[in-house]
Short mmCIF file of C-alpha atoms and ligand atoms in Angstrom, two decimals:
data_model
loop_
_atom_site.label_atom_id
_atom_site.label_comp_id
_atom_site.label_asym_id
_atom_site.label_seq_id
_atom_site.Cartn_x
_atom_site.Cartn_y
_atom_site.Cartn_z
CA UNK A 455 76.29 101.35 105.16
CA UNK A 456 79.64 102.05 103.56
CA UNK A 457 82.39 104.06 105.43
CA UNK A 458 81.86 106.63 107.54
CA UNK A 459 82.85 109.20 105.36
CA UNK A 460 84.10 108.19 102.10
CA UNK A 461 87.16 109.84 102.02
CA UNK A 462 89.68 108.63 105.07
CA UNK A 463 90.35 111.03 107.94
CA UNK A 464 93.61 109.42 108.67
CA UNK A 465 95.63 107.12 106.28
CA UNK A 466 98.54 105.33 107.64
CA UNK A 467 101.30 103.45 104.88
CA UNK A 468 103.27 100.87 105.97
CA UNK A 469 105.97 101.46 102.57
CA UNK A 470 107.27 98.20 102.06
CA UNK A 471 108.87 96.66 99.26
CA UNK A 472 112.29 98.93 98.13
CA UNK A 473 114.79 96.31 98.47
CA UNK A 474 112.70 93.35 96.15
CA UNK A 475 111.97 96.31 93.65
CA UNK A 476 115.90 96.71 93.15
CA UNK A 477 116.21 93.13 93.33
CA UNK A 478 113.99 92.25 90.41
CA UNK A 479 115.95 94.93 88.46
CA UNK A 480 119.69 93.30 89.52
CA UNK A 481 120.31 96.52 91.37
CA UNK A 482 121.48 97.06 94.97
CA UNK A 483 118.79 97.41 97.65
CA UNK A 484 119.81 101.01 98.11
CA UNK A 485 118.64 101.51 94.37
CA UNK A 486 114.99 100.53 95.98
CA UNK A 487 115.32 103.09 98.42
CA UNK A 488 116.27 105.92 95.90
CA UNK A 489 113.55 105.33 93.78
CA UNK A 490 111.16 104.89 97.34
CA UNK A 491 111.59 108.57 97.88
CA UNK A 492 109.16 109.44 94.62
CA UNK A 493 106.49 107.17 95.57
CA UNK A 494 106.49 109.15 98.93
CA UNK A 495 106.55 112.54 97.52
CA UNK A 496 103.64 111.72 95.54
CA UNK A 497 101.45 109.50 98.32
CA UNK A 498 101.84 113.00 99.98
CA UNK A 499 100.87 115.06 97.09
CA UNK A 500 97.59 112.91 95.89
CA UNK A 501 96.90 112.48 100.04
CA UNK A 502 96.46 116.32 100.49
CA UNK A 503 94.41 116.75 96.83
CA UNK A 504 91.86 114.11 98.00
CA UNK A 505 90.66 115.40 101.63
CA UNK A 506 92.94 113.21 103.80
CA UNK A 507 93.61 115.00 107.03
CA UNK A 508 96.53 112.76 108.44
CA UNK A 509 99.19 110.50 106.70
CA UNK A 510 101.05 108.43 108.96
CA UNK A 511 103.93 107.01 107.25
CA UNK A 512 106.60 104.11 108.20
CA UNK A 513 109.44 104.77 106.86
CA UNK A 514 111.96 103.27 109.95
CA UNK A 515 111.12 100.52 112.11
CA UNK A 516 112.56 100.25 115.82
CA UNK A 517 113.63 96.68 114.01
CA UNK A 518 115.25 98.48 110.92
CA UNK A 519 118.60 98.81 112.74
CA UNK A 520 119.19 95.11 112.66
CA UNK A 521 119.83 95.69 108.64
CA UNK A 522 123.51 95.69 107.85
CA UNK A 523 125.33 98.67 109.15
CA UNK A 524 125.55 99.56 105.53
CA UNK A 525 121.97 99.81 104.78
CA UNK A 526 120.99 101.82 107.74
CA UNK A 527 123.85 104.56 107.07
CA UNK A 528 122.13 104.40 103.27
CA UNK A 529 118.67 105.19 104.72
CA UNK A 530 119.78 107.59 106.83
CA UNK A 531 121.76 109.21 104.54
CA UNK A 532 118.02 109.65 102.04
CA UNK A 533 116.18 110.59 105.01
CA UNK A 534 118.80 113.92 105.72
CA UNK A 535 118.95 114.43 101.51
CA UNK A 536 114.94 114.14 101.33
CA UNK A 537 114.48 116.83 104.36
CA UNK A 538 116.84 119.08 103.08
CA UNK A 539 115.00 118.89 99.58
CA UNK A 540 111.75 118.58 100.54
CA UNK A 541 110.42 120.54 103.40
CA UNK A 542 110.42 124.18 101.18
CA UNK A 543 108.23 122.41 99.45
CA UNK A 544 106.07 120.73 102.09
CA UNK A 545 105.84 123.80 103.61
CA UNK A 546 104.60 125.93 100.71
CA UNK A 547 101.79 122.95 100.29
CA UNK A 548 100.97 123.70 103.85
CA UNK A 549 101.66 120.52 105.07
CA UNK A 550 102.62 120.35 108.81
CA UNK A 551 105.36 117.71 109.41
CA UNK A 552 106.42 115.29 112.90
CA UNK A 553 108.48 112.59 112.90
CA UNK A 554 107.47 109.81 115.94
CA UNK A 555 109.40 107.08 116.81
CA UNK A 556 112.71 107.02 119.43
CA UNK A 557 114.59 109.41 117.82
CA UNK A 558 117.88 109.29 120.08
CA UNK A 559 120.08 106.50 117.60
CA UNK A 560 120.11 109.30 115.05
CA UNK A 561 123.07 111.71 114.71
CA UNK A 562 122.84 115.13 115.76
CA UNK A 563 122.68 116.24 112.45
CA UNK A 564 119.34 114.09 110.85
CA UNK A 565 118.33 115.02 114.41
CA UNK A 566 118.53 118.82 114.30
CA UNK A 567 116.83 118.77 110.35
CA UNK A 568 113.84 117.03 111.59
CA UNK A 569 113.30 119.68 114.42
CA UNK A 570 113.97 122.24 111.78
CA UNK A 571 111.05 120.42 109.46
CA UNK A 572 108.47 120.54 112.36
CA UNK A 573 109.36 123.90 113.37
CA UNK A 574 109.41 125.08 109.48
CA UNK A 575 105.79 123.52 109.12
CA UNK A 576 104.56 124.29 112.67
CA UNK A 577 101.63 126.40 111.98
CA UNK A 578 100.52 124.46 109.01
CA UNK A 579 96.86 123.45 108.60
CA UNK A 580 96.79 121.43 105.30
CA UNK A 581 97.93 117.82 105.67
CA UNK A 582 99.31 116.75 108.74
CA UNK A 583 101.93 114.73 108.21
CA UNK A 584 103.49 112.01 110.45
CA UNK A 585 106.72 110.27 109.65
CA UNK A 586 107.19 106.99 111.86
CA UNK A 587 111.12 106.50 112.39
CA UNK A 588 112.66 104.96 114.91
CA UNK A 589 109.45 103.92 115.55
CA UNK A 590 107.73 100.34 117.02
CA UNK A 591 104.20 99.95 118.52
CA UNK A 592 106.04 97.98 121.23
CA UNK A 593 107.92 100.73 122.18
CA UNK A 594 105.41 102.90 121.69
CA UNK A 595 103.09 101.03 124.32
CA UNK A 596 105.78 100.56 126.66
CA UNK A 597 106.77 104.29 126.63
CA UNK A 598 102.89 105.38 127.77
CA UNK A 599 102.52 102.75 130.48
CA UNK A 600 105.84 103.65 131.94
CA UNK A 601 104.84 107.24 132.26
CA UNK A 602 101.92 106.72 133.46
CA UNK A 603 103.35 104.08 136.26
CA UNK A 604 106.16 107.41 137.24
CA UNK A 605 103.29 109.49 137.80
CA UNK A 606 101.89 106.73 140.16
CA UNK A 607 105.04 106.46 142.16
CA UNK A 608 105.29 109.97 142.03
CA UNK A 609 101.56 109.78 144.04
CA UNK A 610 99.96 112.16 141.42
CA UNK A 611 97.69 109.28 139.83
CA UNK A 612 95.92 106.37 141.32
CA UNK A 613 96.25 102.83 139.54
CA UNK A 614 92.42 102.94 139.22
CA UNK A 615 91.99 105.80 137.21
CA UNK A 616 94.10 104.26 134.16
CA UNK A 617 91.78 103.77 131.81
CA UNK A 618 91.83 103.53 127.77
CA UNK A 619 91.69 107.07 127.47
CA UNK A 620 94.80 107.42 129.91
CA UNK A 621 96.80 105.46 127.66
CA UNK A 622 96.07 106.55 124.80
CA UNK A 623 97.07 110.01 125.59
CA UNK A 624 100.58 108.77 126.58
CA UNK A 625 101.50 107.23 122.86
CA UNK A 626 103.32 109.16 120.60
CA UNK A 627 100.42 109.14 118.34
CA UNK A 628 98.11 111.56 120.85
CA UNK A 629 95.86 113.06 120.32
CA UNK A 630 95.07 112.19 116.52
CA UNK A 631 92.30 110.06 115.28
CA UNK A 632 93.22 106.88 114.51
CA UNK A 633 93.40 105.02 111.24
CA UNK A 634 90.60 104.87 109.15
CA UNK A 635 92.70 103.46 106.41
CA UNK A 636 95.64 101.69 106.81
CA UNK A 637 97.57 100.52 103.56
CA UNK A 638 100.54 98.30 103.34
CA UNK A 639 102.38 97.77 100.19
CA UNK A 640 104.52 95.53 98.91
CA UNK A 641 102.36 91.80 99.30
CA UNK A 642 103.33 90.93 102.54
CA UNK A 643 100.24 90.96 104.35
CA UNK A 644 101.36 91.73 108.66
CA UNK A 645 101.81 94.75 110.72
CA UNK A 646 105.52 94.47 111.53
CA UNK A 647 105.05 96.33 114.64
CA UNK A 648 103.68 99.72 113.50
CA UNK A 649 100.99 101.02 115.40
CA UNK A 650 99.44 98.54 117.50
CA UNK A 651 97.24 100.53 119.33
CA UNK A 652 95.87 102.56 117.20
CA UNK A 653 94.83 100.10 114.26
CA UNK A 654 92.42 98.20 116.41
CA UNK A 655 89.88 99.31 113.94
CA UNK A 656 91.53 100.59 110.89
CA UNK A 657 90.38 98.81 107.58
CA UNK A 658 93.47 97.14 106.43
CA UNK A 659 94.22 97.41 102.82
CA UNK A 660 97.16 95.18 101.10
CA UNK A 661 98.74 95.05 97.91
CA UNK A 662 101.34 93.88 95.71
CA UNK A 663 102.38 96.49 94.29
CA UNK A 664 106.00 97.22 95.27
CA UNK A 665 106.47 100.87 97.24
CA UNK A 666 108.49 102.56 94.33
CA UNK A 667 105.84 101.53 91.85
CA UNK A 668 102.85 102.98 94.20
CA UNK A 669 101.44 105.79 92.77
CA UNK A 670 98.12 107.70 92.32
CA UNK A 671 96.76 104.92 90.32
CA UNK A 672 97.50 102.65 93.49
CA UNK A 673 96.43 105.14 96.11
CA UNK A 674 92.66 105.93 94.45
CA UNK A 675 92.75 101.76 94.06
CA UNK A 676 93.04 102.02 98.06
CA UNK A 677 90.72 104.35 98.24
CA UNK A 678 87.92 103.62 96.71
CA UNK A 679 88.26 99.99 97.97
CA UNK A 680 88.02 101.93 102.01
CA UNK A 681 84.86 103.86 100.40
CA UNK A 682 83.32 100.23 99.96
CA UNK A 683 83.98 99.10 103.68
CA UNK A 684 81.24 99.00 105.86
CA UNK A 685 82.59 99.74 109.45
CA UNK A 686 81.00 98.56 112.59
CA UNK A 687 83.22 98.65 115.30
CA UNK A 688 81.29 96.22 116.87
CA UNK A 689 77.98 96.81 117.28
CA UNK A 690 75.20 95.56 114.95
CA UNK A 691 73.77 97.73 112.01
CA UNK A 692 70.25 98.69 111.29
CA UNK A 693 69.36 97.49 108.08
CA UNK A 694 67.89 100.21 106.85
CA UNK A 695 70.45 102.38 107.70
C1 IPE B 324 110.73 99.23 102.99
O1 IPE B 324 111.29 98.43 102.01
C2 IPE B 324 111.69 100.31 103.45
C3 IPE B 324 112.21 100.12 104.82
C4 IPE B 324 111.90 99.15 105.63
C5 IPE B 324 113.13 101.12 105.28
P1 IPE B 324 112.19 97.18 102.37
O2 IPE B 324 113.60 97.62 102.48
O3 IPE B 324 111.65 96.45 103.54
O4 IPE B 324 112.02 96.30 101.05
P2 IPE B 324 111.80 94.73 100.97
O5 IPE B 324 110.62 94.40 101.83
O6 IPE B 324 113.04 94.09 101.47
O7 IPE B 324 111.53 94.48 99.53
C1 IPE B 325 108.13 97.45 107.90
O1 IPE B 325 108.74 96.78 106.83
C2 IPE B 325 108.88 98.70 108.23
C3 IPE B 325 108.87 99.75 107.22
C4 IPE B 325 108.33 99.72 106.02
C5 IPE B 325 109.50 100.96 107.61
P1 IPE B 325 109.80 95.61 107.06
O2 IPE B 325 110.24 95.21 105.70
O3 IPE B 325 110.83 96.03 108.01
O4 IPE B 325 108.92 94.46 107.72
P2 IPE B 325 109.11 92.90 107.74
O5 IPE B 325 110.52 92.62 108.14
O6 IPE B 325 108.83 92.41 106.36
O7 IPE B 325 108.08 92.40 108.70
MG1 MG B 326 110.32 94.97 103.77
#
């Protein structure tokens, strides 16, 4: 039995590899980052043309603002140019945009344009779109249990009902099906702290490629190699099935 479904429900990108791309051309890692933005326009594009319901994309790590000071301005900087450029866009594609992650390091300003993108896309039903910034599956975790432990000092839950499901519906990620299909990029083959929960049974795709070189040609590579996968999540498969 091969996946599920052939075609991923949920795809989450862990987009790694803009600084080494500059590097190997003797630019500045910012050049990486430039060039990054193209590879993500387009991962979005080919995403929504082949079926996938939900992208999940990491484009900020709660770790990310140990780079130089430099860096991170850079970054942010792309992230408040891309909105501005790209939500019309987005939005006439249908795709429905929200950013996860601890948001509150981020100036008012990159702050207000991502509320404007999810508001913009709110009622969109193609592609649903998830951009992880600010974002760590440590945090993430630790978020849920804590309230979830407020609402048991607060007396309105007992300790014994928190189960999986309870959890789960605390994380930033509620509410959406997990990973089917979880690609990182860029050779290095770990999960730097993206979503820890919610991969526990992704299939986990990496390659060398380096982000700003990822393209369609990449993406169907990923894809067809998920179509291949034969998921059990534990159990034992009939043979015949
Ligand atoms: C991914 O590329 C982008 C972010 C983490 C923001 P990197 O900047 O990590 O590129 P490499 O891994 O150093 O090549
Ligand atoms: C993970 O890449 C974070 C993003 C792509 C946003 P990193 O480049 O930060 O991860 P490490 O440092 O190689 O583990
Ligand atoms: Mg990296």
């Amino acid at each position: 039995m091969t996946a599920d479904s052939a075609i991923p429900r949920h795809v989450a990108v862990i987009m790694d590899g803009n600084g080494r791309w500059a590097q190997q051309r003797g630019q500045p890692r910012g050049a990486g980052h430039r060039a990054g933005v193209k590879a993500t326009r387009e991962i979005v594009e080919n995403c929504a043309r082949a079926g996938v319901g939900y992208l999940t994309l990491f484009a900020f790590s709660s770790e990310n603002w140990q780079r130089p000071a430099s860096e991170v301005g850079l970054l942010m900087d792309l992230f408040m140019r891309a909105l501005g450029k790209e939500v019309a866009d987005l939005d006439k594609n249908k795709v429905r945009v929200r950013f996860v992650g601890d948001h509150t390091a981020f100036s008012d300003a990159l702050q207000r344009e991502m509320r404007k993108a999810e508001v913009t896309t709110a009622s969109n039903d193609g592609l649903q779109l998830y951009i992880a910034v600010g974002y760590g599956g440590h945090a993430d975790i630790t978020q849920a249990v804590r309230a979830l432990a407020e609402q048991v000092e607060a007396g309105a839950l007992k300790a014994s009902h928190i189960d999986e499901a309870a959890i789960a519906g605390r994380l930033l990620m509620a509410g959406v099906p997990p990973p089917d299909l979880f690609i990182r990029t860029g050779g290095e083959q770990r999960i730097s702290n993206f979503l820890l929960w919610d991969l526990a049974y992704s299939e986990l795709y990496f390659c060398d490629t380096l982000w700003p070189d990822f393209d369609k040609v990449g993406l169907d590579a990923a894809l067809r190699w998920y179509a291949g996968r034969q998921r059990r999540f534990g159990r034992v498969l009939d043979e015949a099935s």
